[in-house]
Short mmCIF file of C-alpha atoms in Angstrom, two decimals:
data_model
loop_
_atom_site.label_atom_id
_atom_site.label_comp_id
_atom_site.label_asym_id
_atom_site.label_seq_id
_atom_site.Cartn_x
_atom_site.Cartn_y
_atom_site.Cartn_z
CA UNK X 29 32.62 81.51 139.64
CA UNK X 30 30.61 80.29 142.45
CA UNK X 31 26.94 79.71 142.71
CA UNK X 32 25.16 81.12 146.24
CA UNK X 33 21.40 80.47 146.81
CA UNK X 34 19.70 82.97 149.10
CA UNK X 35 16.58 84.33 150.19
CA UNK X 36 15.06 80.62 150.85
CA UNK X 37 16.46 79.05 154.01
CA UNK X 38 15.20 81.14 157.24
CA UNK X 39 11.51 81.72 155.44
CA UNK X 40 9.92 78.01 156.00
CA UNK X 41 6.84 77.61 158.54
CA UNK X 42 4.78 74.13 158.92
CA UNK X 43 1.20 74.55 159.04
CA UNK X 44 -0.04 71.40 160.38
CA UNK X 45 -2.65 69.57 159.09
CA UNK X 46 -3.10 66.35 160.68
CA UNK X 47 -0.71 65.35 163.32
CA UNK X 48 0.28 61.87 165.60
CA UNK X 49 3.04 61.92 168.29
CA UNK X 50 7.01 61.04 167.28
CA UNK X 51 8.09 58.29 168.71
CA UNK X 52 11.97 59.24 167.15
CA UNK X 53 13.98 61.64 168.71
CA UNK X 54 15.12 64.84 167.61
CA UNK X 55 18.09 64.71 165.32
CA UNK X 56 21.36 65.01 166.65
CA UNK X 57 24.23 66.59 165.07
CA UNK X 58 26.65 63.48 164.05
CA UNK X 59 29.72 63.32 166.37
CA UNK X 60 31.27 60.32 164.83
CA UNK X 61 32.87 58.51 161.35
CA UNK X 62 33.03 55.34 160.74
CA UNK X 63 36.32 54.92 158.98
CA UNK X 64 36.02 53.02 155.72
CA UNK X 65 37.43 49.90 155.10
CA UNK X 66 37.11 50.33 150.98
CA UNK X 67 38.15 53.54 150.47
CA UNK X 68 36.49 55.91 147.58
CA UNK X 69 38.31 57.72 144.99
CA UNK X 70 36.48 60.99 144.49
CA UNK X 71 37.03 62.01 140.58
CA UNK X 72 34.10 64.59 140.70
CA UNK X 73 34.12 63.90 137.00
CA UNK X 74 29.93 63.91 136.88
CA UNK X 75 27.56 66.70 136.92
CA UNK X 76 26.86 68.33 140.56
CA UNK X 77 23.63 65.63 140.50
CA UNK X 78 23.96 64.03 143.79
CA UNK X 79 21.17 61.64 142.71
CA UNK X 80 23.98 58.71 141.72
CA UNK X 81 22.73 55.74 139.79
CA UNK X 82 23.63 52.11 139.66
CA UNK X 83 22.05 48.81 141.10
CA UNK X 84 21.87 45.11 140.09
CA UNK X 85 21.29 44.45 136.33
CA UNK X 86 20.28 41.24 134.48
CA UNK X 87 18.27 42.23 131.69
CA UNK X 88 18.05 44.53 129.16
CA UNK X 89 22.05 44.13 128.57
CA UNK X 90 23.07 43.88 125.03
CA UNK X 91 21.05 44.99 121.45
CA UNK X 92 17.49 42.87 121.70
CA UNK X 93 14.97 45.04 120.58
CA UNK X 94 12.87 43.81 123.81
CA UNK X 95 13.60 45.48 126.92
CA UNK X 96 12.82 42.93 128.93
CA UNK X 97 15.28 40.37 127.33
CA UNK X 98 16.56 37.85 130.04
CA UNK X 99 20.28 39.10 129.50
CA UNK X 100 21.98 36.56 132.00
CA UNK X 101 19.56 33.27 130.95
CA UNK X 102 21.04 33.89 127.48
CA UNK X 103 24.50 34.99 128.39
CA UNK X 104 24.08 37.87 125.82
CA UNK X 105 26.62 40.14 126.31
CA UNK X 106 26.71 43.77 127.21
CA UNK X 107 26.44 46.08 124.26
CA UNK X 108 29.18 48.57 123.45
CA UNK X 109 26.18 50.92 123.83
CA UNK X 110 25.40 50.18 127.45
CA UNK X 111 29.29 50.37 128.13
CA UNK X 112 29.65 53.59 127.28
CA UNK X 113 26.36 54.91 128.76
CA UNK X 114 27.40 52.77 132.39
CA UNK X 115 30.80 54.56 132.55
CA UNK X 116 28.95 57.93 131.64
CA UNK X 117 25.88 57.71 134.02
CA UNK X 118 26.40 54.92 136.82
CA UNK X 119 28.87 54.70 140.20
CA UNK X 120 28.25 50.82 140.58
CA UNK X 121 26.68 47.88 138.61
CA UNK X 122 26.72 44.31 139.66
CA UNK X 123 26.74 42.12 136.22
CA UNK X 124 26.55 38.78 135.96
CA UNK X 125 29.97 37.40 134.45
CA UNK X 126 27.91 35.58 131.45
CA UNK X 127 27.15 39.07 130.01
CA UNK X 128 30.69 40.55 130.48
CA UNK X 129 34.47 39.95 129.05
CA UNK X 130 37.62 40.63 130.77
CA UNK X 131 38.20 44.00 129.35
CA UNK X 132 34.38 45.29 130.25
CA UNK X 133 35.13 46.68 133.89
CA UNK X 134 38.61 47.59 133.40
CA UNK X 135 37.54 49.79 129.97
CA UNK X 136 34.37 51.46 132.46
CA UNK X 137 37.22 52.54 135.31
CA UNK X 138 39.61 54.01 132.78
CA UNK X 139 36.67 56.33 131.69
CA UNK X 140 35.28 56.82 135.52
CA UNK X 141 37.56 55.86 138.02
CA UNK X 142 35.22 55.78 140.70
CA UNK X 143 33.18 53.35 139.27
CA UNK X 144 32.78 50.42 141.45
CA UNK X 145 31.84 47.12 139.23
CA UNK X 146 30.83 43.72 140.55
CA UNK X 147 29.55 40.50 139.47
CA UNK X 148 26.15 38.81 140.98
CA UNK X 149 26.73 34.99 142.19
CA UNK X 150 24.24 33.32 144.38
CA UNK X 151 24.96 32.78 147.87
CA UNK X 152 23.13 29.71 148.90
CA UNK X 153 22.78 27.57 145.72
CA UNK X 154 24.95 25.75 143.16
CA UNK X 155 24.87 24.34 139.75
CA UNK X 156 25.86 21.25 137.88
CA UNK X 157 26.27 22.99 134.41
CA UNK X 158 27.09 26.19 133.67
CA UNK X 159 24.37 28.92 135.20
CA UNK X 160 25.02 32.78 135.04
CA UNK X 161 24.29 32.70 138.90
CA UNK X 162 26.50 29.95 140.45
CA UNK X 163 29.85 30.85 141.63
CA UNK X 164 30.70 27.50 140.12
CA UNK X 165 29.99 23.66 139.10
CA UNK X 166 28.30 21.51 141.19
CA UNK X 167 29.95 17.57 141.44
CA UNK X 168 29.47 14.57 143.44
CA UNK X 169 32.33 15.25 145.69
CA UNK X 170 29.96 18.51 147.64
CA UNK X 171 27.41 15.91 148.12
CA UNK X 172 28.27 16.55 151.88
CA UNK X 173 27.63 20.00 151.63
CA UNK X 174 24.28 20.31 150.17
CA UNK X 175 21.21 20.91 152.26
CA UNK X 176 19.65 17.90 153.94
CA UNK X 177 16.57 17.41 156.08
CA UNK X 178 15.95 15.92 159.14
CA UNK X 179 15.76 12.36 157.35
CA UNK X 180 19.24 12.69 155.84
CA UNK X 181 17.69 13.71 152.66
CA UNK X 182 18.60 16.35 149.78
CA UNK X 183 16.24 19.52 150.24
CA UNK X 184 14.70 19.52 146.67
CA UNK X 185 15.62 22.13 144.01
CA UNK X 186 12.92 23.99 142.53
CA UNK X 187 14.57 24.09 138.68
CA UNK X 188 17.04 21.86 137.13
CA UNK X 189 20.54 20.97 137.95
CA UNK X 190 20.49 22.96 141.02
CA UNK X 191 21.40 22.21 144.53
CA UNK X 192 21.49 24.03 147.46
CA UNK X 193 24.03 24.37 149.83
CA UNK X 194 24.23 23.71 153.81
CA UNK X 195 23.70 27.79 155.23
CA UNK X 196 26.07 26.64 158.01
CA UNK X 197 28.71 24.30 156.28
CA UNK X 198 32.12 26.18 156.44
CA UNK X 199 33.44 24.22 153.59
CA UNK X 200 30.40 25.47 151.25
CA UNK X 201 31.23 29.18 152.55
CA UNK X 202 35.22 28.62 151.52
CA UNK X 203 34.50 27.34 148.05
CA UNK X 204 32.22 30.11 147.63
CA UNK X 205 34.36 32.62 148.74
CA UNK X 206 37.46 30.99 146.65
CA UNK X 207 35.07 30.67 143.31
CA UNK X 208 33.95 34.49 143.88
CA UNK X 209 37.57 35.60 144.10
CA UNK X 210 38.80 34.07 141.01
CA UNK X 211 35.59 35.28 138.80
CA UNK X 212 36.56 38.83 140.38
CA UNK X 213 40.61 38.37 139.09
CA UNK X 214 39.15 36.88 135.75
CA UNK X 215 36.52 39.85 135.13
CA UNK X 216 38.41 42.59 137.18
CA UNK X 217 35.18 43.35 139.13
CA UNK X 218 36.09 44.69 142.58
CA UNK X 219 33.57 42.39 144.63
CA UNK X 220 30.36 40.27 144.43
CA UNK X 221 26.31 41.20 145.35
CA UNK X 222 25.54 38.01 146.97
CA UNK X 223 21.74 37.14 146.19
CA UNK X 224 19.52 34.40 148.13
CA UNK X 225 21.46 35.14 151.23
CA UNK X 226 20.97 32.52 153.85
CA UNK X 227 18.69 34.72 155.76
CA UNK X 228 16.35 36.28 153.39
CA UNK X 229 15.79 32.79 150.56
CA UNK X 230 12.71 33.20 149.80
CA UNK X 231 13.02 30.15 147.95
CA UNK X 232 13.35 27.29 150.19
CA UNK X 233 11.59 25.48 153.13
CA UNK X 234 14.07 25.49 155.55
CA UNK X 235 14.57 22.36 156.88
CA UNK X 236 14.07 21.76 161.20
CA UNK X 237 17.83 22.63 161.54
CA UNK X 238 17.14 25.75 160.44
CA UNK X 239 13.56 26.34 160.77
CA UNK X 240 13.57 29.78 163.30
CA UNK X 241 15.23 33.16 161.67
CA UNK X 242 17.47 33.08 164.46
CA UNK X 243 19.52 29.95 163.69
CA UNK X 244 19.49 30.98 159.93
CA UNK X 245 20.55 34.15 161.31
CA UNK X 246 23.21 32.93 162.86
CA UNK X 247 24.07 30.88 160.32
CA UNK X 248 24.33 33.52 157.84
CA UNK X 249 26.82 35.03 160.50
CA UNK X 250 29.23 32.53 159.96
CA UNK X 251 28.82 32.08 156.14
CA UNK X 252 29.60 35.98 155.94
CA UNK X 253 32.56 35.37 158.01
CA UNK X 254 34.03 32.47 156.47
CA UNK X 255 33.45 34.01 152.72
CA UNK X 256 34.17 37.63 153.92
CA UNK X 257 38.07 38.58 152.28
CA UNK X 258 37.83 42.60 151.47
CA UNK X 259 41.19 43.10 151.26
CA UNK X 260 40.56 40.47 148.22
CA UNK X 261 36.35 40.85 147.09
CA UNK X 262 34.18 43.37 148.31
CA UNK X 263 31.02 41.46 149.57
CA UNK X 264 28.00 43.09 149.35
CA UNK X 265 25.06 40.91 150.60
CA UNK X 266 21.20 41.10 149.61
CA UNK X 267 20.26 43.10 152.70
CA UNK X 268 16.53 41.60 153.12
CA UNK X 269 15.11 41.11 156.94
CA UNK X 270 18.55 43.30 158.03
CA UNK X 271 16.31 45.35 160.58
CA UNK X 272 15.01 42.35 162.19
CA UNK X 273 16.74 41.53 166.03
CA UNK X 274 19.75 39.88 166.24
CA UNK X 275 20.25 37.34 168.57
CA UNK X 276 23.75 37.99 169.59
CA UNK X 277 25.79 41.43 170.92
CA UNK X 278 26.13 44.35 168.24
CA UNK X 279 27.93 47.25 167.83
CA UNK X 280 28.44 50.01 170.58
CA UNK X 281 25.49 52.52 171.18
CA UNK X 282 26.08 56.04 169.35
CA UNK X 283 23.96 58.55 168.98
CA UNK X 284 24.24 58.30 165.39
CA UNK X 285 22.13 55.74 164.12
CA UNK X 286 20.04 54.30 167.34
CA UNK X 287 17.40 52.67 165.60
CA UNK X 288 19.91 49.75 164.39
CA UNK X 289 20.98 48.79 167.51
CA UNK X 290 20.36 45.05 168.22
CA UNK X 291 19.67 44.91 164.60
CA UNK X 292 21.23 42.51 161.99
CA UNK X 293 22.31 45.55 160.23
CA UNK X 294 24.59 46.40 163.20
CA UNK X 295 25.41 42.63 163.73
CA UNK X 296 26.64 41.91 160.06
CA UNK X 297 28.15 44.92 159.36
CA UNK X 298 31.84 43.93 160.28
CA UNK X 299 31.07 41.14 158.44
CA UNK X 300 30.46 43.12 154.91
CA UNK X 301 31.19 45.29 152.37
CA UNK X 302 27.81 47.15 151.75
CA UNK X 303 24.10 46.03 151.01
CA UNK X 304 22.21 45.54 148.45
CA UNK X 305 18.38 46.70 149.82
CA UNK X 306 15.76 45.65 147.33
CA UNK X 307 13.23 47.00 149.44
CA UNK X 308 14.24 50.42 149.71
CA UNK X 309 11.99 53.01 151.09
CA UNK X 310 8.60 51.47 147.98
CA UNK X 311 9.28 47.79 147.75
CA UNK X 312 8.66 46.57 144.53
CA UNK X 313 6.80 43.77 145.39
CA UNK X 314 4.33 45.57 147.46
CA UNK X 315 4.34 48.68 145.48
CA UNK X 316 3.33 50.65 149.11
CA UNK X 317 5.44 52.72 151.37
CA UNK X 318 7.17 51.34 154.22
CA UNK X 319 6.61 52.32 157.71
CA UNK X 320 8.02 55.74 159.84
CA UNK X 321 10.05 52.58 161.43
CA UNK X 322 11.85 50.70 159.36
CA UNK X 323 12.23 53.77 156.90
CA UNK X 324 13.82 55.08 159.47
CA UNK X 325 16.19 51.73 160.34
CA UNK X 326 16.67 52.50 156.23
CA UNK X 327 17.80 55.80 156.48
CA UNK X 328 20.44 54.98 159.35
CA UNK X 329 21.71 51.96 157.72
CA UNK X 330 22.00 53.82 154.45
CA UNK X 331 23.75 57.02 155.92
CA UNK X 332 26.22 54.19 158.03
CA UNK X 333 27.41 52.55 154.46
CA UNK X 334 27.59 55.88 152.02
CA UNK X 335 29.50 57.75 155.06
CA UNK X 336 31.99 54.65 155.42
CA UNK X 337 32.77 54.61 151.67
CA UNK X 338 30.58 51.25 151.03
CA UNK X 339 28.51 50.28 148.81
CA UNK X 340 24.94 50.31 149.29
CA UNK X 341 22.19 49.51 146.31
CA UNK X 342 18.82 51.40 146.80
CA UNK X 343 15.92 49.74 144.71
CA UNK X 344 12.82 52.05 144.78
CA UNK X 345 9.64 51.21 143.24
CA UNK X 346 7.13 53.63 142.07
CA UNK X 347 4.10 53.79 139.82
CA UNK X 348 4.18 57.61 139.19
CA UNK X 349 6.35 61.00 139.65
CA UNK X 350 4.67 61.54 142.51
CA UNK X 351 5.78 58.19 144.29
CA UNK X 352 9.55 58.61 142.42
CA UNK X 353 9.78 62.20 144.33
CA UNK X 354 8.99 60.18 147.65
CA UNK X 355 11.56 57.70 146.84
CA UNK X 356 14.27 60.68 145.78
CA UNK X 357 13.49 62.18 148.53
CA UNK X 358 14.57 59.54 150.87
CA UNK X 359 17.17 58.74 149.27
CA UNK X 360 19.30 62.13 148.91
CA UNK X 361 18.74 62.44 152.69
CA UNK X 362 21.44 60.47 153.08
CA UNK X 363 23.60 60.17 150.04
CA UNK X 364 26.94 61.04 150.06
CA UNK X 365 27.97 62.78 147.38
CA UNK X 366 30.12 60.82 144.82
CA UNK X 367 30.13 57.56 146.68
CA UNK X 368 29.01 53.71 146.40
CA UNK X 369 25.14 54.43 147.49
CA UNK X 370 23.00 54.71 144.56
CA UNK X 371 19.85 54.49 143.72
CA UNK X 372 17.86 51.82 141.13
CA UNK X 373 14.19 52.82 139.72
CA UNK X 374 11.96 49.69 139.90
CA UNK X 375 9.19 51.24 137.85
CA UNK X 376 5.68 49.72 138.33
CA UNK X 377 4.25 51.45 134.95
CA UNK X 378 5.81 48.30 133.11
CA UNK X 379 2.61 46.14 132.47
CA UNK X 380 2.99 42.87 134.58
CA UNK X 381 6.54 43.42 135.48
CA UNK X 382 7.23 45.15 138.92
CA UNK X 383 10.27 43.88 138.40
CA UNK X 384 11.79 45.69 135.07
CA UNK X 385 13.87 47.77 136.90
CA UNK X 386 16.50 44.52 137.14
CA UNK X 387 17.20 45.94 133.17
CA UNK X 388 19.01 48.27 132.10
CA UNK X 389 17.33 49.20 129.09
CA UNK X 390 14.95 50.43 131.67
CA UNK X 391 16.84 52.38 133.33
CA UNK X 392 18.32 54.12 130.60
CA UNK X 393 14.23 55.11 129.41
CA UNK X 394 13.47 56.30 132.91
CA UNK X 395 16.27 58.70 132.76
CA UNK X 396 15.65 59.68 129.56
CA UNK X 397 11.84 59.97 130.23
CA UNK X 398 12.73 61.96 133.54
CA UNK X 399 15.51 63.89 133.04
CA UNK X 400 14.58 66.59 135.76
CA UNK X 401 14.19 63.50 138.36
CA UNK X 402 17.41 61.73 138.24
CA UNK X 403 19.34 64.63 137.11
CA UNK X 404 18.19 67.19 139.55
CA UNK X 405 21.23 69.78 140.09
CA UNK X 406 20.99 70.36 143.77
CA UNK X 407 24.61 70.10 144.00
CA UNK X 408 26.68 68.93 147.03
CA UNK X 409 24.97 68.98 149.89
CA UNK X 410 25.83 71.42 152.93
CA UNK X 411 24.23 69.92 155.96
CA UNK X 412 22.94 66.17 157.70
CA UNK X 413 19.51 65.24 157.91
CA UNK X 414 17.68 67.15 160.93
CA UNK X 415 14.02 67.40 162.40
CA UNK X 416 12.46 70.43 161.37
CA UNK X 417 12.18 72.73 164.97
CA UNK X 418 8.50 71.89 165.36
CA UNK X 419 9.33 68.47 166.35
CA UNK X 420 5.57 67.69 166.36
CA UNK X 421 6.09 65.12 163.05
CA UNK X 422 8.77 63.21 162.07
CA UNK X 423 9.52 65.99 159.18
CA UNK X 424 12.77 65.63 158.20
CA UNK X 425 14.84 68.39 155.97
CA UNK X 426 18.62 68.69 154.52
CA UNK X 427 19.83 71.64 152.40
CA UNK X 428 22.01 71.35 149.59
CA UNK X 429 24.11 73.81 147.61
CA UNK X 430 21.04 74.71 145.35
CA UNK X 431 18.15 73.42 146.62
CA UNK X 432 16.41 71.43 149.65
CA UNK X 433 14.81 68.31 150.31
CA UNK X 434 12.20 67.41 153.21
CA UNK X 435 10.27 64.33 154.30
CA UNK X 436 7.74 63.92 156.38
CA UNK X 437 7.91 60.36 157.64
CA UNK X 438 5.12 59.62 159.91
CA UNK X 439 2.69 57.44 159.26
CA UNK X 440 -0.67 59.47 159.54
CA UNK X 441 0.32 62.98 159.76
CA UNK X 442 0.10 65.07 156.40
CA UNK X 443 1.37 68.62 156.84
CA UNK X 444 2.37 71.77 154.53
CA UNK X 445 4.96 73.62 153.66
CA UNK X 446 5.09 77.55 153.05
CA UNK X 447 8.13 78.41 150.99
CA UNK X 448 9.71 81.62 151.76
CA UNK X 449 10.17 82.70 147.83
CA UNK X 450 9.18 80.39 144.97
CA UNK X 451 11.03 77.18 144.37
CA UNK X 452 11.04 74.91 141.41
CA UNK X 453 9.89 71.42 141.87
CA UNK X 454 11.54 68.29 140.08
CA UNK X 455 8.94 68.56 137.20
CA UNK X 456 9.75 72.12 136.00
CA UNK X 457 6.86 74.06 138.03
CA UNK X 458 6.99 76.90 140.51
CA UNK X 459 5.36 76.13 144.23
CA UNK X 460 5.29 78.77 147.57
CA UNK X 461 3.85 76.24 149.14
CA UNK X 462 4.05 72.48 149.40
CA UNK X 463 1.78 69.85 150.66
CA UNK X 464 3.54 66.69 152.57
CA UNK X 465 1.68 63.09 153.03
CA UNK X 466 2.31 60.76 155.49
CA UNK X 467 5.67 58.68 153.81
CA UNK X 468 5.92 61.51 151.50
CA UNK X 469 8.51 63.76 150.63
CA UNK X 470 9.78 66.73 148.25
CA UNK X 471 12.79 67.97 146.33
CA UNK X 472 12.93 72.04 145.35
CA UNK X 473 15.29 73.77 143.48
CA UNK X 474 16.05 77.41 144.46
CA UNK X 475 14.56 79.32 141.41
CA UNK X 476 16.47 81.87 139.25
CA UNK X 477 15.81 84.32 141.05
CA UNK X 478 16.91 83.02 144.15
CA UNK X 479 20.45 82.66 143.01
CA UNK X 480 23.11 85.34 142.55
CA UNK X 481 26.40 84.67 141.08
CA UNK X 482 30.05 85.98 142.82
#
């Protein structure tokens, strides 16, 4: 039996309310594939949700009663419990190795063989004793490989036992690279999310030799390089201050995906196996909506990854339904259905902790608090993201199987949307007619009656 939705897709006008001039051209039809270099098994084992799940996970692991419980701090291991719901609800997971055992991963692909499960290891920082985040143990003989200043001098460590490494010392990037393959063999994870990239740390001065982005750009060029092994570890990077210019020659132009030209996201990607974007469409730290432009460097970097069988970690903040249909929204504009892209929930509701969506305890409330959210049966979807003819906003639209998603992402410009028979929106209502925000977006479901069964 096959399900055809009707009645719904030649009916839709735009009304416009308020209205700025795109600076984006029209979408293109895509005349290109990036081969893969990882390729994806496609067990279409899960419901037809194209809204995949997954992300980077340190708390909220094993059986504390507190949600928040700093998993990887206390090496508690992963509960049975959150086994069996990963395998059942989630493509890919990055765990840190404290929190698993050898049998963890291989036990999760057995169930859901397209599960793709990695570990987390820092990428710029080492330990003398045993941390969840250091690909190893720090001794006296890397002394030459730590981070000095200008006066020859370690570059302090904000907590204890911690040192951290030269960005551009190819010795540091081959013990890293050695340390992350053997914690892969040991754990049977297929790769690594490497956090505190070069680029992006957040939590050191640089010192003069690397105090413009560039050289620690370029730096983090040659650390991917030297660490990068895929036919070994997938390494997927934390994709931070990716749309800012590269100093150096990137890919060819296509058509495809022009806003990442001269991009970092163009100028690493040879060098990597996927992304890990914290900052995804609502950063959590900001708790606002990025802008039309590097939403839209997003959305092409995103659509590059999922259509080359990658992996690529979407963390979306939110403080309400509203701001999680915006989020969705983005996001299934450029999924591919059953691959590595998924999407993590960074809820802001969580008192004090923009951050809670690093547990998985979280996670597994969220869906269960929002079932018709993150379990929205659109079904595979049957076109690419494409302007909507009026060209007047950047309004973007994509039909799927059973349903169809727009976004409207300019930056001023709030428009509506007159539905050509009822549609049912994510929470369980009935709409004709839809109003878009500037950054906003909306998912519909074709309703009963739109729907006739062969």
């Amino acid at each position: 039996m096959s399900v055809r939705a009707i009645g719904c897709s030649a009916l839709v006008t735009l009304v416009i309310v308020t209205a700025t001039i795109s600076a984006y051209p029209q979408g293109a039809p895509k005349q290109q594939t990036i081969p893969s270099r990882a390729p994806l098994l496609l067990h279409l084992t899960r419901s037809e949700c194209p809204v995949r799940l997954g992300g980077v996970f340190l708390w909220g692991l094993g059986n504390q009663a507190d949600p928040l419980f700093n998993s990887a701090k206390n090496a508690e291991q992963l509960s049975s419990g959150n086994r069996d719901w990963i395998a059942a609800n989630c493509d890919v997971t990055a765990l840190p190795s404290v929190c698993l055992t050898a049998k963890v991963y291989p036990w999760i692909v057995a169930k859901y063989p397209a599960f793709t499960g990695l570990l987390y290891l820092y990428a710029s920082c080492l330990y003398s004793t045993q941390h969840f985040g250091s690909a190893g143990v720090w001794d006296a003989s890397m002394t030459p490989d730590v981070l000095h200043n200008s006066a020859g001098e370690e570059v302090p460590f904000p907590g204890k036992n911690g040192h951290w490494m030269d960005f551009g010392s190819g010795s540091w990037a081959r013990y890293w690279k050695k340390a992350a393959e053997e914690q892969c063999a040991k754990y049977d994870a297929q790769g690594v999310v490497a956090a505190e990239l070069p680029v992006n740390n957040t939590f050191v001065t640089p010192p003069q030799q690397y105090a413009r982005f560039d050289e620690r750009a370029d730096a983090t060029a040659r650390w991917l390089e030297t660490a990068h092994d895929p036919a070994h570890t997938l390494l997927i990077p934390a994709a931070l201050d990716f749309e800012r210019p590269a100093d150096s020659a990137t890919l060819p132009p296509t058509i495809i995906e022009p806003q990442l030209q001269g991009t970092l996201w163009d100028a690493y990607f040879p060098l990597i196996d996927g992304a890990w974007l914290e900052g995804f469409a609502r950063p959590y730290w900001s708790g606002e909506p990025i802008g039309s432009h590097q939403w839209e460097i997003q959305m092409e970097a995103m659509d590059r990854y999922g259509e080359a069988g990658q992996v690529f970690v979407a963390m979306a903040a939110y403080s309400n339904t509203t701001q999680l249909e915006d989020d969705l929204a983005s996001y299934l504009l450029v999924v591919h259905h059953q691959g590595r892209a998924v999407f993590q929930p960074m809820p802001l509701s969580i008192k004090g902790h923009p951050d809670a969506g690093y547990s998985l305890a979280v996670l597994r409330q969220q869906v269960l608090e929002y079932p018709g959210y993150f379990n929205v049966p659109l079904g595979r979807p049957i076109q690419v993201r494409h302007m909507v003819p009026d060209g007047r906003l950047n309004v973007w639209v994509r039909k799927f199987q059973h349903g169809v998603v727009y976004f409207n992402s300019d930056d001023r410009g709030t428009l509506s949307v007159n539905l050509g028979s009822a549609m049912r929106r994510m929470n369980g209502s009935l709409a004709r007619r839809v109003t878009l925000p500037p950054m906003g977006g909306v998912v519909l479901l074709y309703s009963q009656n739109s729907i006739t069964h062969d």
